[in-house]
Coordinates of C-alpha atoms in Angstrom, one line a residue:
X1 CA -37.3 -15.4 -1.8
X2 CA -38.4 -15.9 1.7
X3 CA -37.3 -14.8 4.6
X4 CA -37.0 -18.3 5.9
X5 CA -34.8 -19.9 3.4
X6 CA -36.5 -22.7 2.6
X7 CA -37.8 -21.6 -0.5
X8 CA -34.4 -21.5 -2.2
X9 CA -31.9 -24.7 -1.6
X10 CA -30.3 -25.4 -4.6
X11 CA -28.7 -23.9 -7.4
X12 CA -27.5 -25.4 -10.7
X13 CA -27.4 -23.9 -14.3
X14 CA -29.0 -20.8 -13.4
X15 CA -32.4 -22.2 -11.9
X16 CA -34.0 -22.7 -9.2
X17 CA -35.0 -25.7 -7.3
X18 CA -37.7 -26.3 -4.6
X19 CA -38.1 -28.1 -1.8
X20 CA -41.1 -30.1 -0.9
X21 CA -42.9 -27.1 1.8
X22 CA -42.2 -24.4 -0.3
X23 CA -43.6 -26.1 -3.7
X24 CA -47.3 -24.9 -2.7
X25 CA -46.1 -21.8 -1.2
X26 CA -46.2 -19.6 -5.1
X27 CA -49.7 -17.9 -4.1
X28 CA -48.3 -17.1 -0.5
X29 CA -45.1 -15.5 -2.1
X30 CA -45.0 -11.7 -1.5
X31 CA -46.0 -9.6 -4.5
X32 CA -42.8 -9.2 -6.5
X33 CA -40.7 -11.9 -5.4
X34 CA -39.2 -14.7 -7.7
X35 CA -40.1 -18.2 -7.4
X36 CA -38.5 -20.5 -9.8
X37 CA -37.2 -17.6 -11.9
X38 CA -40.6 -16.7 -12.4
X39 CA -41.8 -13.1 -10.9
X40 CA -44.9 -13.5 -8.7
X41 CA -47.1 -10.5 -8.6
X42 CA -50.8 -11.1 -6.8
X43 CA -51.5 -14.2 -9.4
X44 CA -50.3 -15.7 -11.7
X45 CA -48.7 -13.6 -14.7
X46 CA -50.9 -11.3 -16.5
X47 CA -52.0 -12.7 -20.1
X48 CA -50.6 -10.7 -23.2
X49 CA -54.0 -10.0 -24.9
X50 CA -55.3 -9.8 -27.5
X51 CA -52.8 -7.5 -29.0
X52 CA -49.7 -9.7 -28.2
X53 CA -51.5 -13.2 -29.0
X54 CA -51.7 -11.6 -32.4
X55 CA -48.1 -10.0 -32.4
X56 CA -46.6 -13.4 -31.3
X57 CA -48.9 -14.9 -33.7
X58 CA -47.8 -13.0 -36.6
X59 CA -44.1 -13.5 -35.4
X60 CA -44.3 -17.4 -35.9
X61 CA -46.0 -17.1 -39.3
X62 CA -42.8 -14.6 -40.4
X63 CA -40.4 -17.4 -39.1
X64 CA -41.9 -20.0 -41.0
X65 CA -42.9 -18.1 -44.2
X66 CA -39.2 -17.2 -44.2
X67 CA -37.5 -20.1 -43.3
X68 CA -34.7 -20.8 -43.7
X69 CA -33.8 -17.4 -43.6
X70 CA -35.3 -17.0 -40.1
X71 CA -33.2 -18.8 -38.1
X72 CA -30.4 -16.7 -38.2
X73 CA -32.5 -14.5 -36.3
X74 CA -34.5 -17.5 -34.1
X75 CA -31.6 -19.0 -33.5
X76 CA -29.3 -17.7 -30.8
X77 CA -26.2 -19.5 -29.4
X78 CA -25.6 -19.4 -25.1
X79 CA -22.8 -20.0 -24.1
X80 CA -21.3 -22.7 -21.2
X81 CA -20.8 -19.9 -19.0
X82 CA -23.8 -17.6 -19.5
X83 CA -27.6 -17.6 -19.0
X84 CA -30.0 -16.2 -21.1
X85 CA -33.2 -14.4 -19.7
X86 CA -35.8 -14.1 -22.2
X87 CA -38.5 -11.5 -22.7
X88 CA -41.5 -11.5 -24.3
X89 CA -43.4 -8.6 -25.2
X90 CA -41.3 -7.1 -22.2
X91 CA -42.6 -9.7 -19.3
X92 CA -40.6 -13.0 -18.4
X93 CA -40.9 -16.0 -20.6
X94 CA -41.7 -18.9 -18.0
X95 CA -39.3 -21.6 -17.4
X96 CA -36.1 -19.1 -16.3
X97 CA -33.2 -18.5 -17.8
X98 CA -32.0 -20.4 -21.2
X99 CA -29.4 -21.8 -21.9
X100 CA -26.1 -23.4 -22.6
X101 CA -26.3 -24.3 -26.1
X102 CA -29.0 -23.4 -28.6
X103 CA -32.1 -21.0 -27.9
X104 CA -35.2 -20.2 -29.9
X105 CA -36.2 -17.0 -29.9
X106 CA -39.3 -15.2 -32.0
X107 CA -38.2 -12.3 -34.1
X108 CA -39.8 -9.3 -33.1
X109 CA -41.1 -9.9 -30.0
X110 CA -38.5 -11.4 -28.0
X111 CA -35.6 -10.4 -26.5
X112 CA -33.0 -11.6 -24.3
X113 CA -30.4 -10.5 -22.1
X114 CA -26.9 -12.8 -21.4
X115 CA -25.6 -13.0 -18.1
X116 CA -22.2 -13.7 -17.1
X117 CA -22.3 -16.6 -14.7
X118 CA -18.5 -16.9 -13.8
X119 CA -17.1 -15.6 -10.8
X120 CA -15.9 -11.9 -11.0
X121 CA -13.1 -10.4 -9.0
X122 CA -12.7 -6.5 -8.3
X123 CA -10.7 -4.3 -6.1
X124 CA -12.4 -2.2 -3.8
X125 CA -11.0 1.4 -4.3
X126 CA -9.1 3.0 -1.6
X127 CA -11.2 4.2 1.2
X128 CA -10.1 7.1 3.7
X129 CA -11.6 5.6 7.1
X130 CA -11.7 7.0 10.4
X131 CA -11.3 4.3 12.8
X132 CA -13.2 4.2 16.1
X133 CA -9.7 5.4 18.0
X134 CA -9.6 8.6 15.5
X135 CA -6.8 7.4 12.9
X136 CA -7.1 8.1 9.4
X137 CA -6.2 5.1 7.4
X138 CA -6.4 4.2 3.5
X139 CA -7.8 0.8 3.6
X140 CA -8.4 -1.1 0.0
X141 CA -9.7 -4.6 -0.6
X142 CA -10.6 -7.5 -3.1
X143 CA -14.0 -8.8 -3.7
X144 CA -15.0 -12.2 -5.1
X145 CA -18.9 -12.7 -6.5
X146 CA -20.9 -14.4 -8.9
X147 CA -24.3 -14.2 -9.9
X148 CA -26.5 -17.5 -8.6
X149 CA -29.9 -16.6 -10.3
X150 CA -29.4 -15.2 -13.7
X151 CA -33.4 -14.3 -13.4
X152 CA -33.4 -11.7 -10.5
X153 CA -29.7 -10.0 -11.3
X154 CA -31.6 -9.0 -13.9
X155 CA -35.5 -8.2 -13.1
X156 CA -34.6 -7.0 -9.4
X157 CA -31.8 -4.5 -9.7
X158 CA -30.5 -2.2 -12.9
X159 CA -26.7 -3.0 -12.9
X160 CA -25.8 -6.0 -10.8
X161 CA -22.3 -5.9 -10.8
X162 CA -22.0 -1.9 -10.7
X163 CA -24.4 -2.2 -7.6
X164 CA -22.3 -5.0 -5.8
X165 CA -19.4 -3.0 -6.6
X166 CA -21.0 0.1 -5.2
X167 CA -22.1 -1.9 -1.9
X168 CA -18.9 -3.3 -0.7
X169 CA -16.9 0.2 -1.2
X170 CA -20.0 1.1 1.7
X171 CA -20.1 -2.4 3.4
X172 CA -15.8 -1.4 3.7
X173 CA -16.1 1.8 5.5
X174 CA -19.4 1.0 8.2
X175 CA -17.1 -2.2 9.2
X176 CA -13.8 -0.9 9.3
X177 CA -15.2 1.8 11.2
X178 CA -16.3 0.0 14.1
X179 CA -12.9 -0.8 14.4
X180 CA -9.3 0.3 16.3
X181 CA -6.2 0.9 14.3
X182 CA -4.8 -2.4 16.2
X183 CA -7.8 -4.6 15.4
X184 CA -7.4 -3.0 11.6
X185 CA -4.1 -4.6 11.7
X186 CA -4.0 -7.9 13.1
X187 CA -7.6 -8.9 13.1
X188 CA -7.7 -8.9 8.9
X189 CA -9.5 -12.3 8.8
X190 CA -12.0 -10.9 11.2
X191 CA -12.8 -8.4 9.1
X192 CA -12.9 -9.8 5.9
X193 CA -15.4 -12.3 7.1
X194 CA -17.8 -9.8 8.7
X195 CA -17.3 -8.0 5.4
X196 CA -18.5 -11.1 3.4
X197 CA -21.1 -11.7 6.0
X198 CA -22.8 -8.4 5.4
X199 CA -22.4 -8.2 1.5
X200 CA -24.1 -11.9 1.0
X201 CA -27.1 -10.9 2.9
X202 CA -27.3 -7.7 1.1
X203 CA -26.7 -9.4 -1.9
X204 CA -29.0 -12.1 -1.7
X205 CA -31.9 -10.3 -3.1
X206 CA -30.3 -9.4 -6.3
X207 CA -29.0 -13.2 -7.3
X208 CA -25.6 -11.9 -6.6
X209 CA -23.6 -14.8 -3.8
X210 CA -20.4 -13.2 -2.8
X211 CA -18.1 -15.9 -2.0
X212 CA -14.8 -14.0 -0.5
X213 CA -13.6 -11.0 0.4
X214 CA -9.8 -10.0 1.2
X215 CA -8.4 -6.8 3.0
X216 CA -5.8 -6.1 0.3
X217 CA -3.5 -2.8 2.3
X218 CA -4.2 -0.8 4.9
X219 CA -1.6 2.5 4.1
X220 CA -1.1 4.5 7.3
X221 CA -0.1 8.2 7.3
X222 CA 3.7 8.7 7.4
X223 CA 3.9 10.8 10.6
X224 CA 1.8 8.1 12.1
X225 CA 4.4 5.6 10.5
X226 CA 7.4 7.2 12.2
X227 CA 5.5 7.5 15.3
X228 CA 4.5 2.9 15.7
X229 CA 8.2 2.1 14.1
X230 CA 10.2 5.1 17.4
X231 CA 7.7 3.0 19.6
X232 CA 8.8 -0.5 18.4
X233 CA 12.1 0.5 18.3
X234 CA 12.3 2.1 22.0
X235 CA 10.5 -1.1 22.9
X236 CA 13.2 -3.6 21.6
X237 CA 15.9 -1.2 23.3
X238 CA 14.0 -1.9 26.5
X239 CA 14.1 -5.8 25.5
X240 CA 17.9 -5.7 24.5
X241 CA 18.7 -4.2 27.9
X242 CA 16.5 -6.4 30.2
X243 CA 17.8 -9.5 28.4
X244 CA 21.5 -8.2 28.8
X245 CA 21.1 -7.4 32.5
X246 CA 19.9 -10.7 33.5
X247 CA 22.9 -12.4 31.3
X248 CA 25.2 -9.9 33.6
X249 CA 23.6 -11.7 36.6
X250 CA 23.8 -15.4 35.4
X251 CA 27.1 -14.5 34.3
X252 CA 28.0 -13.1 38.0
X253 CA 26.2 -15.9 39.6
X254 CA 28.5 -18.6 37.1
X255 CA 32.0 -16.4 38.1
X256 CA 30.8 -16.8 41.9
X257 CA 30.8 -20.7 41.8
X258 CA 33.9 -21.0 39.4
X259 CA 35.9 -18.9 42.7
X260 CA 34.5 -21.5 45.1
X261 CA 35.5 -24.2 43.3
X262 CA 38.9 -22.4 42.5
X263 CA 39.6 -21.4 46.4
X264 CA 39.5 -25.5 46.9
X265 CA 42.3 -26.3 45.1
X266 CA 45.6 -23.9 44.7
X267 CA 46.5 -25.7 42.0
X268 CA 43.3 -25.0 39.6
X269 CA 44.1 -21.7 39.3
X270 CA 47.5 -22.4 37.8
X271 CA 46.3 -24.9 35.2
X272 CA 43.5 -21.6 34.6
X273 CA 46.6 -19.5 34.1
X274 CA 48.1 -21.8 31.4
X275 CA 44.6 -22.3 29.8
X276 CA 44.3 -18.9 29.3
X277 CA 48.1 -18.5 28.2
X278 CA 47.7 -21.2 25.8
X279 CA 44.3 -19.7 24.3
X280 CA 46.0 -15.7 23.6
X281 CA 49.1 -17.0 22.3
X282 CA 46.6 -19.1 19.6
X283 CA 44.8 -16.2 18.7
X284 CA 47.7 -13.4 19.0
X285 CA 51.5 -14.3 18.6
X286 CA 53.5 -11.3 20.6
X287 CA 54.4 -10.8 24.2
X288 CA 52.7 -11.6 26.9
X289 CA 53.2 -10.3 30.6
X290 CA 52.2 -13.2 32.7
X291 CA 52.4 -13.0 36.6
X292 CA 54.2 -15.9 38.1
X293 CA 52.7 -16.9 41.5
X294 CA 55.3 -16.6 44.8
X295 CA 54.8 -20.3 45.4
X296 CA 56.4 -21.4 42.3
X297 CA 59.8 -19.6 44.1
X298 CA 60.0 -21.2 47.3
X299 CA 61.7 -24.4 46.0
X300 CA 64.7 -22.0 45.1
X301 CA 64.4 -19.9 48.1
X302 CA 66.9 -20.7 51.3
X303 CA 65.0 -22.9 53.3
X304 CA 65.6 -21.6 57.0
X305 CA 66.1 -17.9 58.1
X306 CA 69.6 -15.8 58.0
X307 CA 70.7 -17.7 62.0
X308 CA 70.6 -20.8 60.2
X309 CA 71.7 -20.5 57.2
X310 CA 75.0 -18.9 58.7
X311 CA 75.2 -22.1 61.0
X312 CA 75.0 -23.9 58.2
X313 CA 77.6 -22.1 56.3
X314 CA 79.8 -22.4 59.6
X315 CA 79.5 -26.1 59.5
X316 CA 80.0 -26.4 55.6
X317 CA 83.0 -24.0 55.3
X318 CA 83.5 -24.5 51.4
X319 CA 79.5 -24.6 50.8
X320 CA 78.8 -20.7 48.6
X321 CA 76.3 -18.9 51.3
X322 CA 73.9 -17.8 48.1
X323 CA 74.1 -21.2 46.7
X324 CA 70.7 -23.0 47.3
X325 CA 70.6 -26.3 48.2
X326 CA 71.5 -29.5 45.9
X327 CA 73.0 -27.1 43.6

């Protein structure tokens, strides 16, 4: 695989496709690298020899002497799913991997190796990780991959899967702890595709594509716990109160208007007197002390002072002195 990238650009069934500048570029390709799920060394592949033309030879006169007996062990079945990577005498057949369907295979000489090509999901063990602000945090995660290139998962690294696994519990604590417990927290999708980002290029040399990777929980310590949910909690205290004081001073501000308006016209506090009567005696039927305003007396009060109204009485002999008028 190049460094450029132009030597792989497609993928389908297991094999590898090439464009039209990288078709001559097999005797430039770096000693060991895989071209067509074929491994280039300085050449072309070594021959078998003598030794294994005469092995393989031998191998195809047993499957024929014994047919049909032979092909249950010629025959083997791949499934839709898997890849089979075919060895013979211990180097790579040519052509890549085999498969779906029905594969030939020489008794003897050959063996093969199925590889999974489905996507696989794991979760990332817990990790203690020191964050760059000096918080311990448990931090666990999920990990999607698949193998691309049946061929190099297996000539290129031992244990594929067990060394993508082993990568991303690594690839989890170097990026996490470049990070702040707050960017931990909010900036998951952040994460997750740095995370990604890091285990594809790492992962590109061993046919493994990782296609998604998920923060699962980040577990905090319990003292630390109690310590973010006092802080939230003193903070909404702080809220509540701001928010109540400036409802004191609309309210104040609303009260100081309603007394203007009020002060214009005598008679609007009255009617505010019976609207308020009206509304307790709704809500709570028992007695009520309600102040009745001195202007509401004055049409039974004597209408001059006590000189007059003895002048008047003088006048009106047979009128009652504490009898008010038009009674």
């Amino acid at each position: 695989m190049a460094a450029n990238g132009k030597n792989l650009v497609a993928m389908e069934g297991g094999k590898t496709e090439l464009d039209g500048s990288a078709k001559g570029s097999r005797a430039r390709a770096p000693p060991g690298s895989i071209v067509n799920d074929q491994v280039i060394g300085a050449g072309e592949p070594e021959p078998l020899g003598l030794c294994g033309y005469v092995l393989v030879l031998l191998a195809y006169i047993m499957a024929i002497a014994t047919f049909p007996i032979s092909l249950c062990f010629c025959i083997k079945v791949v499934q839709e799913y898997e890849r089979a990577v075919i060895f013979r005498l211990g180097q790579l057949v040519p052509g890549g991997a085999k498969g779906p369907g029905l594969i030939f295979m020489l008794p003897c000489v050959e063996t093969h190796r199925n590889v999974d090509m489905r996507t696989v999901t794991f979760d990332v063990p817990p990790q203690e990780i020191l964050s760059k602000d000096s918080v311990t945090v448990a931090v666990d995660a999920v990990v999607y991959y698949r193998v691309q290139n049946a061929t190099i998962s297996v000539t290129n690294v031992e244990n594929a899967q067990r060394s993508t696994r082993l990568l991303a519990a690594t690839t989890l604590r170097n990026v996490l702890g470049t990070k702040t417990l707050g960017e931990i927290l909010t900036e998951r999708e952040n994460i997750s595709h740095q995370m990604q980002t890091a285990l594809d290029e790492a992962t590109d040399a061993w046919g493994v594509k990782v296609e998604r990777v998920e923060v699962k929980d980040v577990r905090l310590p319990v003292q630390l716990q109690r310590a973010m949910a006092a802080e939230a909690e003193a903070t909404r205290e702080a809220r509540a109160k701001v928010i109540a004081a400036e409802g004191e001073k609309n309210a104040s501000r609303a009260l100081k208007e309603a007394s203007e308006v009020i002060s214009e016209s005598p008679a609007a506090l009255q009617l505010r007197y019976l609207q308020t009567l009206n509304a307790i005696s709704a809500e709570k039927n028992s007695t009520i002390i309600f102040p009745l305003p001195v202007d509401l007396l004055r049409g039974i009060l004597p209408f001059g002072s006590n000189g007059n109204h003895h002048m008047n009485a003088g006048q009106n002999p047979g009128s009652h002195a504490d009898t008010p008028p038009g009674v």
